[in-house]
Tab-separated table of C-alpha atoms and ligand atoms in Angstrom:
chain	number	residue	atom	x	y	z
N	1	MET	CA	-3.887	-6.729	-25.812
N	2	ARG	CA	-1.726	-7.656	-24.012
N	3	PHE	CA	-2.609	-5.985	-21.292
N	4	ARG	CA	-6.404	-6.589	-21.566
N	5	GLY	CA	-6.734	-9.102	-18.536
N	6	PHE	CA	-4.744	-7.029	-16.689
N	7	ASP	CA	-6.182	-4.181	-16.953
N	8	CYS	CA	-9.239	-5.355	-14.354
N	9	LEU	CA	-6.816	-6.958	-12.401
N	10	ILE	CA	-5.751	-3.435	-11.285
N	11	ALA	CA	-9.070	-2.259	-11.127
N	12	MET	CA	-10.180	-4.692	-9.123
N	13	MET	CA	-7.744	-4.632	-6.698
N	14	LEU	CA	-6.969	-0.774	-6.278
N	15	ALA	CA	-7.297	0.363	-3.407
N	16	SER	CA	-8.813	3.358	-2.071
N	17	THR	CA	-7.943	7.142	-1.146
N	18	THR	CA	-11.796	8.673	-0.968
N	19	ILE	CA	-14.599	7.097	1.289
N	20	SER	CA	-18.071	8.143	0.328
N	21	LEU	CA	-20.838	8.536	3.221
N	22	GLY	CA	-23.515	9.202	0.975
N	23	GLN	CA	-26.978	8.044	2.668
N	24	ALA	CA	-25.840	4.438	4.178
N	25	ALA	CA	-24.424	4.818	7.840
N	26	GLN	CA	-21.335	2.323	6.987
N	27	PRO	CA	-18.806	4.659	5.276
N	28	ALA	CA	-17.916	2.453	2.603
N	29	VAL	CA	-13.608	1.885	0.506
N	30	LYS	CA	-14.083	4.186	-2.903
N	31	HIS	CA	-12.132	1.986	-5.135
N	32	ALA	CA	-10.514	4.860	-7.665
N	33	PRO	CA	-7.231	4.621	-9.971
N	34	ALA	CA	-3.586	4.899	-8.469
N	35	ALA	CA	-2.997	8.402	-9.129
N	36	ALA	CA	0.760	9.772	-10.181
N	37	THR	CA	3.576	9.655	-8.440
N	38	SER	CA	7.152	10.672	-8.049
N	39	PRO	CA	8.226	7.459	-7.729
N	40	SER	CA	11.911	9.123	-5.392
N	41	SER	CA	8.904	10.531	-3.066
N	42	GLY	CA	8.227	7.895	-0.740
N	43	LYS	CA	6.429	10.231	2.007
N	44	GLU	CA	3.979	11.382	-1.655
N	45	MET	CA	3.265	7.879	-2.401
N	46	PHE	CA	2.525	6.998	1.203
N	47	MET	CA	-0.206	10.276	1.358
N	48	SER	CA	-0.959	8.789	-2.712
N	49	TYR	CA	-1.065	5.573	-1.488
N	50	CYS	CA	-0.673	4.248	1.697
N	51	ALA	CA	-2.678	6.909	4.052
N	52	SER	CA	-6.241	6.191	3.505
N	53	CYS	CA	-6.381	3.242	5.062
N	54	HIS	CA	-2.949	3.412	7.292
N	55	GLY	CA	-3.736	7.436	8.381
N	56	LYS	CA	-1.178	10.301	8.018
N	57	ASP	CA	1.069	10.133	10.829
N	58	ALA	CA	1.302	5.850	10.048
N	59	LYS	CA	-0.872	4.718	12.844
N	60	GLY	CA	-3.525	3.127	11.293
N	61	ASN	CA	-6.353	5.298	12.076
N	62	GLY	CA	-7.358	6.707	8.003
N	63	PRO	CA	-9.861	7.775	6.757
N	64	ALA	CA	-11.132	4.118	4.946
N	65	ALA	CA	-10.440	2.115	8.048
N	66	GLY	CA	-14.190	2.083	9.575
N	67	ALA	CA	-15.208	0.785	5.991
N	68	LEU	CA	-12.667	-2.119	6.334
N	69	LYS	CA	-12.889	-5.495	9.006
N	70	GLN	CA	-9.404	-5.863	9.696
N	71	ALA	CA	-8.223	-2.774	11.035
N	72	PRO	CA	-4.906	-1.838	8.877
N	73	ALA	CA	-1.326	-2.241	11.058
N	74	ASP	CA	-0.001	0.840	12.524
N	75	LEU	CA	3.574	1.730	10.366
N	76	THR	CA	5.460	2.742	12.902
N	77	SER	CA	5.770	0.039	15.598
N	78	LEU	CA	6.784	-2.784	12.450
N	79	ALA	CA	9.768	-2.075	14.045
N	80	LYS	CA	9.187	-2.149	17.895
N	81	ARG	CA	7.524	-5.625	17.135
N	82	ASN	CA	10.644	-6.492	15.293
N	83	GLY	CA	12.856	-6.409	18.105
N	84	GLY	CA	14.399	-2.963	16.921
N	85	LYS	CA	14.834	-3.488	13.444
N	86	TYR	CA	12.431	-2.207	10.909
N	87	PRO	CA	11.819	-5.438	8.543
N	88	ALA	CA	12.395	-4.287	4.901
N	89	ASP	CA	12.644	-7.278	3.335
N	90	LYS	CA	8.419	-7.842	5.254
N	91	VAL	CA	7.077	-4.566	4.110
N	92	THR	CA	8.518	-5.346	0.619
N	93	SER	CA	6.730	-8.784	0.184
N	94	VAL	CA	3.554	-7.281	1.688
N	95	LEU	CA	3.513	-4.365	-1.305
N	96	ARG	CA	4.877	-7.411	-3.546
N	97	GLY	CA	1.873	-9.473	-2.674
N	98	GLN	CA	4.611	-12.161	-1.113
N	99	ALA	CA	3.481	-12.498	1.804
N	100	SER	CA	-0.333	-13.269	3.272
N	101	LEU	CA	-1.139	-11.792	5.732
N	102	MET	CA	-3.955	-13.390	7.195
N	103	ALA	CA	-4.214	-17.412	7.503
N	104	HIS	CA	-7.906	-17.142	6.794
N	105	GLY	CA	-10.518	-15.414	4.756
N	106	ASP	CA	-9.454	-12.148	2.470
N	107	GLN	CA	-6.871	-10.243	2.628
N	108	GLU	CA	-7.738	-6.289	2.558
N	109	MET	CA	-4.391	-4.569	2.356
N	110	PRO	CA	-4.234	-3.998	-1.081
N	111	VAL	CA	-1.246	-5.271	-2.987
N	112	TRP	CA	0.941	-2.456	-4.473
N	113	GLY	CA	3.781	-4.232	-6.585
N	114	PRO	CA	1.880	-5.359	-10.541
N	115	VAL	CA	0.437	-1.282	-9.730
N	116	PHE	CA	3.875	0.446	-9.371
N	117	TRP	CA	4.056	-2.132	-12.258
N	118	LYS	CA	1.755	-1.225	-14.447
N	119	MET	CA	2.862	2.724	-13.471
N	120	SER	CA	6.459	2.311	-14.452
N	121	GLN	CA	5.540	0.645	-17.999
N	122	GLY	CA	7.236	-2.632	-17.035
N	123	HIS	CA	10.954	-1.258	-15.909
N	124	GLU	CA	11.366	-3.431	-12.377
N	125	GLU	CA	14.255	-0.757	-11.878
N	126	LEU	CA	10.878	2.208	-11.241
N	127	VAL	CA	9.586	-0.614	-8.782
N	128	GLN	CA	12.552	-1.213	-6.938
N	129	MET	CA	12.636	2.746	-6.478
N	130	ARG	CA	9.075	2.603	-5.631
N	131	ILE	CA	9.089	0.065	-3.043
N	132	ALA	CA	12.774	1.518	-1.593
N	133	ASN	CA	11.258	5.089	-1.527
N	134	LEU	CA	8.749	3.845	0.759
N	135	ASN	CA	10.178	1.249	3.054
N	136	LYS	CA	12.536	4.661	4.136
N	137	TYR	CA	9.738	6.785	3.820
N	138	VAL	CA	7.938	4.420	6.491
N	139	GLU	CA	11.550	3.822	8.814
N	140	SER	CA	11.798	7.195	8.963
N	141	LEU	CA	8.419	7.261	10.824
N	142	GLN	CA	9.078	4.767	13.308
N	143	GLU	CA	8.562	5.101	17.316
N	144	LYS	CA	11.411	3.975	19.034
G	1	LIG	C1	-7.489	-0.309	1.451
G	1	LIG	C2	-6.637	-0.114	3.094
G	1	LIG	C3	-5.717	0.013	3.418
G	1	LIG	C4	-4.458	0.457	2.019
G	1	LIG	C5	-4.996	1.625	1.222
G	1	LIG	C6	-2.778	0.408	2.828
G	1	LIG	N1	-3.355	-0.419	3.324
G	1	LIG	FE1	-0.953	-2.089	3.754
G	1	LIG	N2	-3.060	-3.014	5.324
G	1	LIG	C7	-4.139	-3.076	5.355
G	1	LIG	C8	-4.634	-3.861	6.878
G	1	LIG	C9	-6.344	-3.915	6.140
G	1	LIG	C10	-3.674	-4.889	6.811
G	1	LIG	C11	-3.885	-5.266	8.450
G	1	LIG	C12	-3.783	-6.563	7.348
G	1	LIG	C13	-3.895	-7.981	7.979
G	1	LIG	O1	-3.341	-7.657	9.001
G	1	LIG	O2	-3.873	-8.824	7.936
G	1	LIG	C14	-2.536	-3.947	6.686
G	1	LIG	C15	-1.204	-4.035	6.859
G	1	LIG	C16	-0.190	-3.205	6.262
G	1	LIG	C17	1.236	-3.756	6.465
G	1	LIG	C18	1.639	-5.558	7.678
G	1	LIG	C19	1.730	-4.982	9.259
G	1	LIG	C20	2.392	-5.593	9.671
G	1	LIG	O3	2.160	-5.093	11.016
G	1	LIG	O4	2.549	-6.740	9.841
G	1	LIG	C21	2.089	-3.263	5.919
G	1	LIG	C22	3.629	-2.685	6.312
G	1	LIG	C23	1.205	-2.706	5.139
G	1	LIG	N3	0.329	-3.033	5.262
G	1	LIG	C24	1.514	-0.988	4.665
G	1	LIG	C25	1.200	-0.768	3.829
G	1	LIG	C26	1.444	0.309	2.208
G	1	LIG	C27	3.788	0.704	2.903
G	1	LIG	C28	0.615	1.304	1.492
G	1	LIG	C29	0.845	1.847	0.645
G	1	LIG	C30	1.574	1.707	-0.104
G	1	LIG	C31	-0.730	0.456	1.839
G	1	LIG	N4	-0.067	-0.779	3.409
G	1	LIG	C32	-2.429	0.487	1.831
G	1	LIG	C33	-4.524	-1.474	4.848
G	1	LIG	C34	-3.733	-0.736	3.514
């Protein structure tokens, strides 16, 4: 089967949207399959795929943030930190996994390109639509 290896990879990369508190004191990130969302709603995708770490307000304090070694970035200050211009290309390459965020160590920010690709059954234009609409939504959250 053509996709078998790919499926494993996806399963490993899928970001969780839930967090289990269990008996352990430390919260843990639970990996769950990505829920289906509409490629035309940036907000719906953000709430399903990003808010668990970056927070519903995108400021970096989602419920899973405490379980990560590295704090999820504040996504409302992307423009401010980039000389006032929203860095759409950078966000695209982070999502596609083309930009390595850390010089050392493991990367906790999941790569979404292959997940969106699988979800879109290989239709690149749908992948692009997802990324474009996520970008539009995140851009709309920028603080002045
Ligand atoms: C499992 C937790 C997690 C999820 C889910 C997640 N992120 Fe992240 N994200 C991180 C972490 C941690 C960082 C900081 C990593 C670093 O700097 O190396 C980060 C960094 C980023 C950055 C770089 C920000 C900067 O200031 O350079 C962008 C953009 C980003 N995330 C967007 C998203 C979007 C959009 C989604 C949803 C599609 C998402 N993230 C889902 C954990 C997550």
